[in-house]
Amino acid sequence: MNRRPLLAGNWKMHTTVIDACQLAAEIGKCSVGVTDRDVLLAPPYTVLSEVAHVLHGSNVLLASQNVCWEEQGAFTGEISPTMVTSVGGRAAIIGHSERRQIFHEDAEIINRRVQGAVKFGLIAIFCVGETLEEREGDRTFEVLEEQVKAGLAGVAPESMKKVVVAYEPVWAIGTGKTATKEQAQEVHAFIRKLLAEMFEKDIADSVRILYGGSVKPDNVDELMAQPDIDGALVGGAALDAESFCRIINFS
Ligand code: PGA
């Protein structure tokens, strides 16, 4: 199956306007001529519009770091799918472990967000991942199965074209500890098998599954060499243009 690699940078709550524009410009520059893979940036909402201007004409895709399921209304603090598309955004990260853990977003909220994103034509970058306690308690696969089933409940098979899954073990996020390529591959293969059961094999084979959690220039190549790893969701290293450019150009 030929899945197009996707290298995504999640800037989290970093960058004001000036540094965002500068970083986006550098990443845009190193993405010129990169045609065999997708590059995506998820800056904070406050700079989406500026970053869109900087990246205008480049092949870098723009995403929001979360998204609501409604188009508008009384949802203080939220951003709607049409707000994202109105500034040129094509995707939204949903269910990131920081949303789940710090802001207590539950499975139902995350599922509504995924459904809302695809309904309005956004690519949902749907994140799942186990905590250290869950891994050490031998519950990794059970937890992931629960998260994947709940997050994608009610998503129509044809909408799976708009879904990217990101496996991000919580213990590897921002810790400098990466899952080994074997650990990551094992989980990715498990998720793909689960998707085949939930939808069908062709769909499971076409869904991109990204790995996230301390992806760096020095581990991206071996991770990307795994058969079920189709890309990376990068936090810390996406804030440094040189590192992220190296990640984009993984071999
Ligand atoms: P990290 O973050 O690369 O800094 O570990 C990854 C993420 O949270 O998406």
Short mmCIF file of C-alpha atoms and ligand atoms in Angstrom, two decimals:
data_model
loop_
_atom_site.label_atom_id
_atom_site.label_comp_id
_atom_site.label_asym_id
_atom_site.label_seq_id
_atom_site.Cartn_x
_atom_site.Cartn_y
_atom_site.Cartn_z
CA MET A 1 0.00 0.00 0.00
CA ASN A 2 1.35 3.34 -1.00
CA ARG A 3 0.66 5.76 1.82
CA ARG A 4 2.00 9.26 1.41
CA PRO A 5 4.20 10.18 4.38
CA LEU A 6 3.00 13.05 6.55
CA LEU A 7 5.36 15.07 8.70
CA ALA A 8 3.40 17.25 11.07
CA GLY A 9 4.68 19.89 13.47
CA ASN A 10 2.61 20.75 16.53
CA TRP A 11 3.77 24.05 17.95
CA LYS A 12 1.55 23.70 21.03
CA MET A 13 1.39 26.93 23.08
CA HIS A 14 4.52 28.44 21.60
CA THR A 15 5.22 31.42 19.35
CA THR A 16 3.90 34.93 19.16
CA VAL A 17 3.33 36.52 15.76
CA ILE A 18 6.92 37.45 14.98
CA ASP A 19 8.55 34.14 15.86
CA ALA A 20 5.72 32.19 14.22
CA CYS A 21 6.20 34.00 10.92
CA GLN A 22 9.94 33.53 11.04
CA LEU A 23 9.70 29.82 11.85
CA ALA A 24 7.02 29.25 9.20
CA ALA A 25 9.13 31.04 6.60
CA GLU A 26 12.16 28.85 7.34
CA ILE A 27 10.10 25.68 7.23
CA GLY A 28 8.38 26.84 4.05
CA LYS A 29 11.78 27.40 2.47
CA CYS A 30 13.07 23.93 3.27
CA SER A 31 9.85 22.35 2.03
CA VAL A 32 10.27 23.74 -1.47
CA GLY A 33 10.60 20.84 -3.87
CA VAL A 34 9.39 18.30 -1.31
CA THR A 35 6.70 16.63 -3.37
CA ASP A 36 6.67 13.01 -2.30
CA ARG A 37 5.44 13.68 1.25
CA ASP A 38 3.07 16.01 3.05
CA VAL A 39 4.33 18.63 5.47
CA LEU A 40 1.92 20.19 7.94
CA LEU A 41 2.13 22.80 10.68
CA ALA A 42 -0.25 23.31 13.59
CA PRO A 43 0.52 26.72 15.09
CA PRO A 44 -1.54 28.35 17.86
CA TYR A 45 -4.89 29.79 16.72
CA THR A 46 -3.67 33.36 17.18
CA VAL A 47 -1.13 33.00 14.38
CA LEU A 48 -2.98 30.70 11.97
CA SER A 49 -3.81 33.56 9.69
CA GLU A 50 -0.29 35.04 9.64
CA VAL A 51 1.30 31.65 9.11
CA ALA A 52 -1.17 31.01 6.28
CA HIS A 53 0.06 34.20 4.60
CA VAL A 54 3.68 33.27 5.06
CA LEU A 55 3.05 29.79 3.63
CA HIS A 56 0.88 31.00 0.77
CA GLY A 57 2.01 29.31 -2.41
CA SER A 58 4.05 26.70 -0.56
CA ASN A 59 3.07 23.05 -0.25
CA VAL A 60 2.96 23.15 3.56
CA LEU A 61 -0.48 22.33 4.97
CA LEU A 62 -1.95 24.21 7.90
CA ALA A 63 -3.84 22.71 10.84
CA SER A 64 -5.40 23.84 14.08
CA GLN A 65 -4.49 22.18 17.36
CA ASN A 66 -8.09 21.34 18.17
CA VAL A 67 -11.53 21.98 16.70
CA CYS A 68 -15.16 22.15 17.80
CA TRP A 69 -17.94 20.15 16.14
CA GLU A 70 -20.23 23.11 15.62
CA GLU A 71 -19.87 25.77 12.98
CA GLN A 72 -20.67 28.62 15.34
CA GLY A 73 -22.41 29.38 18.59
CA ALA A 74 -21.97 29.78 22.31
CA PHE A 75 -18.77 27.77 22.77
CA THR A 76 -16.44 30.17 24.54
CA GLY A 77 -12.81 29.38 23.93
CA GLU A 78 -13.44 27.06 20.98
CA ILE A 79 -12.60 27.28 17.30
CA SER A 80 -14.97 25.99 14.62
CA PRO A 81 -14.10 23.92 11.55
CA THR A 82 -15.18 26.75 9.25
CA MET A 83 -12.98 29.20 11.14
CA VAL A 84 -10.09 26.88 10.45
CA THR A 85 -10.92 26.48 6.76
CA SER A 86 -11.52 30.22 6.42
CA VAL A 87 -7.83 30.89 7.11
CA GLY A 88 -6.71 28.10 4.81
CA GLY A 89 -6.49 25.34 7.41
CA ARG A 90 -6.93 21.83 6.07
CA ALA A 91 -6.67 19.74 9.22
CA ALA A 92 -7.09 19.68 12.98
CA ILE A 93 -5.31 17.77 15.70
CA ILE A 94 -7.88 16.11 17.96
CA GLY A 95 -7.57 14.19 21.21
CA HIS A 96 -3.98 15.12 21.91
CA SER A 97 -2.94 13.67 25.28
CA GLU A 98 -2.51 17.20 26.66
CA ARG A 99 -6.17 17.85 25.86
CA ARG A 100 -7.17 14.53 27.41
CA GLN A 101 -5.02 14.82 30.51
CA ILE A 102 -4.75 18.50 31.39
CA PHE A 103 -8.13 19.64 30.09
CA HIS A 104 -10.04 16.42 30.78
CA GLU A 105 -11.45 16.02 27.30
CA ASP A 106 -13.22 12.69 27.36
CA ALA A 107 -13.86 10.10 24.70
CA GLU A 108 -17.26 11.52 23.83
CA ILE A 109 -15.99 15.07 23.32
CA ILE A 110 -13.11 13.79 21.23
CA ASN A 111 -15.46 11.71 19.10
CA ARG A 112 -17.68 14.74 18.50
CA ARG A 113 -14.64 16.73 17.46
CA VAL A 114 -13.53 14.02 15.01
CA GLN A 115 -17.01 13.79 13.50
CA GLY A 116 -17.28 17.58 13.28
CA ALA A 117 -13.91 17.92 11.59
CA VAL A 118 -14.65 15.41 8.84
CA LYS A 119 -18.17 16.74 8.36
CA PHE A 120 -16.73 20.15 7.50
CA GLY A 121 -14.01 18.74 5.29
CA LEU A 122 -11.04 18.92 7.63
CA ILE A 123 -8.54 16.12 8.03
CA ALA A 124 -8.84 14.89 11.61
CA ILE A 125 -5.46 14.02 13.09
CA PHE A 126 -6.84 11.82 15.81
CA CYS A 127 -4.39 11.09 18.64
CA VAL A 128 -4.28 8.07 20.89
CA GLY A 129 -1.71 6.80 23.35
CA GLU A 130 -1.19 4.97 26.60
CA THR A 131 0.33 6.33 29.80
CA LEU A 132 3.42 4.80 31.40
CA GLU A 133 1.28 3.26 34.10
CA GLU A 134 -0.95 1.64 31.48
CA ARG A 135 2.05 0.30 29.56
CA GLU A 136 3.69 -1.05 32.68
CA GLY A 137 0.39 -2.60 33.72
CA ASP A 138 0.27 -4.43 30.39
CA ARG A 139 -2.82 -2.53 29.32
CA THR A 140 -1.42 -0.78 26.22
CA PHE A 141 -3.51 -2.62 23.63
CA GLU A 142 -6.67 -2.59 25.71
CA VAL A 143 -6.41 1.19 26.24
CA LEU A 144 -5.63 1.88 22.59
CA GLU A 145 -8.51 -0.28 21.42
CA GLU A 146 -10.86 1.66 23.67
CA GLN A 147 -9.53 5.01 22.48
CA VAL A 148 -9.64 4.12 18.78
CA LYS A 149 -13.14 2.62 18.95
CA ALA A 150 -14.56 5.51 20.96
CA GLY A 151 -12.84 8.22 18.95
CA LEU A 152 -13.94 6.88 15.58
CA ALA A 153 -17.42 5.75 16.59
CA GLY A 154 -20.00 6.80 14.03
CA VAL A 155 -17.41 7.86 11.46
CA ALA A 156 -18.61 6.63 8.08
CA PRO A 157 -16.18 4.41 6.15
CA GLU A 158 -15.96 6.97 3.33
CA SER A 159 -14.99 9.65 5.87
CA MET A 160 -11.94 7.63 6.87
CA LYS A 161 -10.22 9.25 3.89
CA LYS A 162 -10.24 12.36 6.09
CA VAL A 163 -8.79 10.65 9.16
CA VAL A 164 -5.16 10.31 10.17
CA VAL A 165 -4.39 8.43 13.37
CA ALA A 166 -1.46 9.55 15.53
CA TYR A 167 -0.05 7.10 18.05
CA GLU A 168 1.60 9.11 20.79
CA PRO A 169 2.59 7.17 23.89
CA VAL A 170 2.08 9.68 26.68
CA TRP A 171 5.34 8.65 28.35
CA ALA A 172 7.27 9.62 25.22
CA ILE A 173 5.81 13.11 24.75
CA GLY A 174 8.24 15.86 25.59
CA THR A 175 10.30 13.49 27.70
CA GLY A 176 13.12 12.70 25.31
CA LYS A 177 12.12 9.02 25.64
CA THR A 178 11.04 7.66 22.27
CA ALA A 179 9.28 4.38 21.82
CA THR A 180 11.71 2.03 20.14
CA LYS A 181 10.99 1.42 16.50
CA GLU A 182 9.84 -2.09 17.43
CA GLN A 183 7.45 -0.81 20.13
CA ALA A 184 6.02 1.77 17.76
CA GLN A 185 5.67 -0.66 14.84
CA GLU A 186 3.92 -3.19 17.09
CA VAL A 187 1.31 -0.64 18.12
CA HIS A 188 0.87 0.75 14.60
CA ALA A 189 0.26 -2.74 13.24
CA PHE A 190 -2.24 -3.33 16.06
CA ILE A 191 -4.11 -0.12 15.24
CA ARG A 192 -4.21 -1.00 11.54
CA LYS A 193 -5.60 -4.43 12.33
CA LEU A 194 -8.23 -2.82 14.54
CA LEU A 195 -9.19 -0.40 11.75
CA ALA A 196 -9.57 -3.37 9.39
CA GLU A 197 -12.00 -4.93 11.86
CA MET A 198 -13.91 -1.69 12.38
CA PHE A 199 -14.05 -0.68 8.72
CA GLU A 200 -12.45 -2.85 6.07
CA LYS A 201 -9.00 -3.89 5.08
CA ASP A 202 -8.68 -1.47 2.15
CA ILE A 203 -9.57 1.43 4.41
CA ALA A 204 -7.19 0.27 7.14
CA ASP A 205 -4.45 -0.06 4.53
CA SER A 206 -4.96 3.48 3.30
CA VAL A 207 -5.19 5.30 6.65
CA ARG A 208 -1.99 7.03 7.64
CA ILE A 209 -0.79 6.27 11.16
CA LEU A 210 1.72 8.77 12.52
CA TYR A 211 4.05 8.22 15.42
CA GLY A 212 4.57 11.01 17.93
CA GLY A 213 6.66 11.29 21.06
CA SER A 214 10.15 12.77 21.05
CA VAL A 215 10.67 12.39 17.31
CA LYS A 216 14.03 13.97 16.53
CA PRO A 217 16.43 14.19 13.59
CA ASP A 218 18.38 11.25 14.97
CA ASN A 219 15.48 8.81 15.30
CA VAL A 220 13.16 9.79 12.46
CA ASP A 221 14.84 7.62 9.82
CA GLU A 222 14.53 4.37 11.74
CA LEU A 223 10.95 5.12 12.77
CA MET A 224 9.96 5.98 9.20
CA ALA A 225 11.54 2.76 7.96
CA GLN A 226 8.86 0.72 9.78
CA PRO A 227 6.17 -0.65 7.50
CA ASP A 228 3.21 0.74 9.47
CA ILE A 229 4.68 4.12 10.42
CA ASP A 230 3.49 6.63 7.86
CA GLY A 231 4.68 9.85 9.38
CA ALA A 232 5.42 11.78 12.52
CA LEU A 233 3.66 14.23 14.78
CA VAL A 234 6.44 16.35 16.17
CA GLY A 235 6.34 18.72 19.13
CA GLY A 236 9.60 20.07 20.51
CA ALA A 237 11.69 19.47 17.39
CA ALA A 238 9.10 21.29 15.25
CA LEU A 239 9.98 24.54 17.01
CA ASP A 240 13.48 24.42 15.63
CA ALA A 241 13.58 24.98 11.87
CA GLU A 242 16.80 23.05 11.33
CA SER A 243 15.56 20.01 13.24
CA PHE A 244 12.14 20.00 11.63
CA CYS A 245 13.64 20.41 8.17
CA ARG A 246 15.83 17.39 8.82
CA ILE A 247 12.74 15.46 9.94
CA ILE A 248 10.85 16.48 6.79
CA ASN A 249 13.76 15.19 4.75
CA PHE A 250 13.95 11.82 6.49
CA SER A 251 15.53 9.15 4.34
P1 PGA B 1 7.29 15.95 21.41
O1 PGA B 1 5.69 16.17 21.30
O2 PGA B 1 7.79 15.72 20.01
O3 PGA B 1 7.80 17.20 22.04
O4 PGA B 1 7.49 14.74 22.27
C1 PGA B 1 4.93 15.37 20.45
C2 PGA B 1 3.47 15.77 20.53
O5 PGA B 1 3.00 16.10 21.63
O6 PGA B 1 2.77 15.78 19.51
#
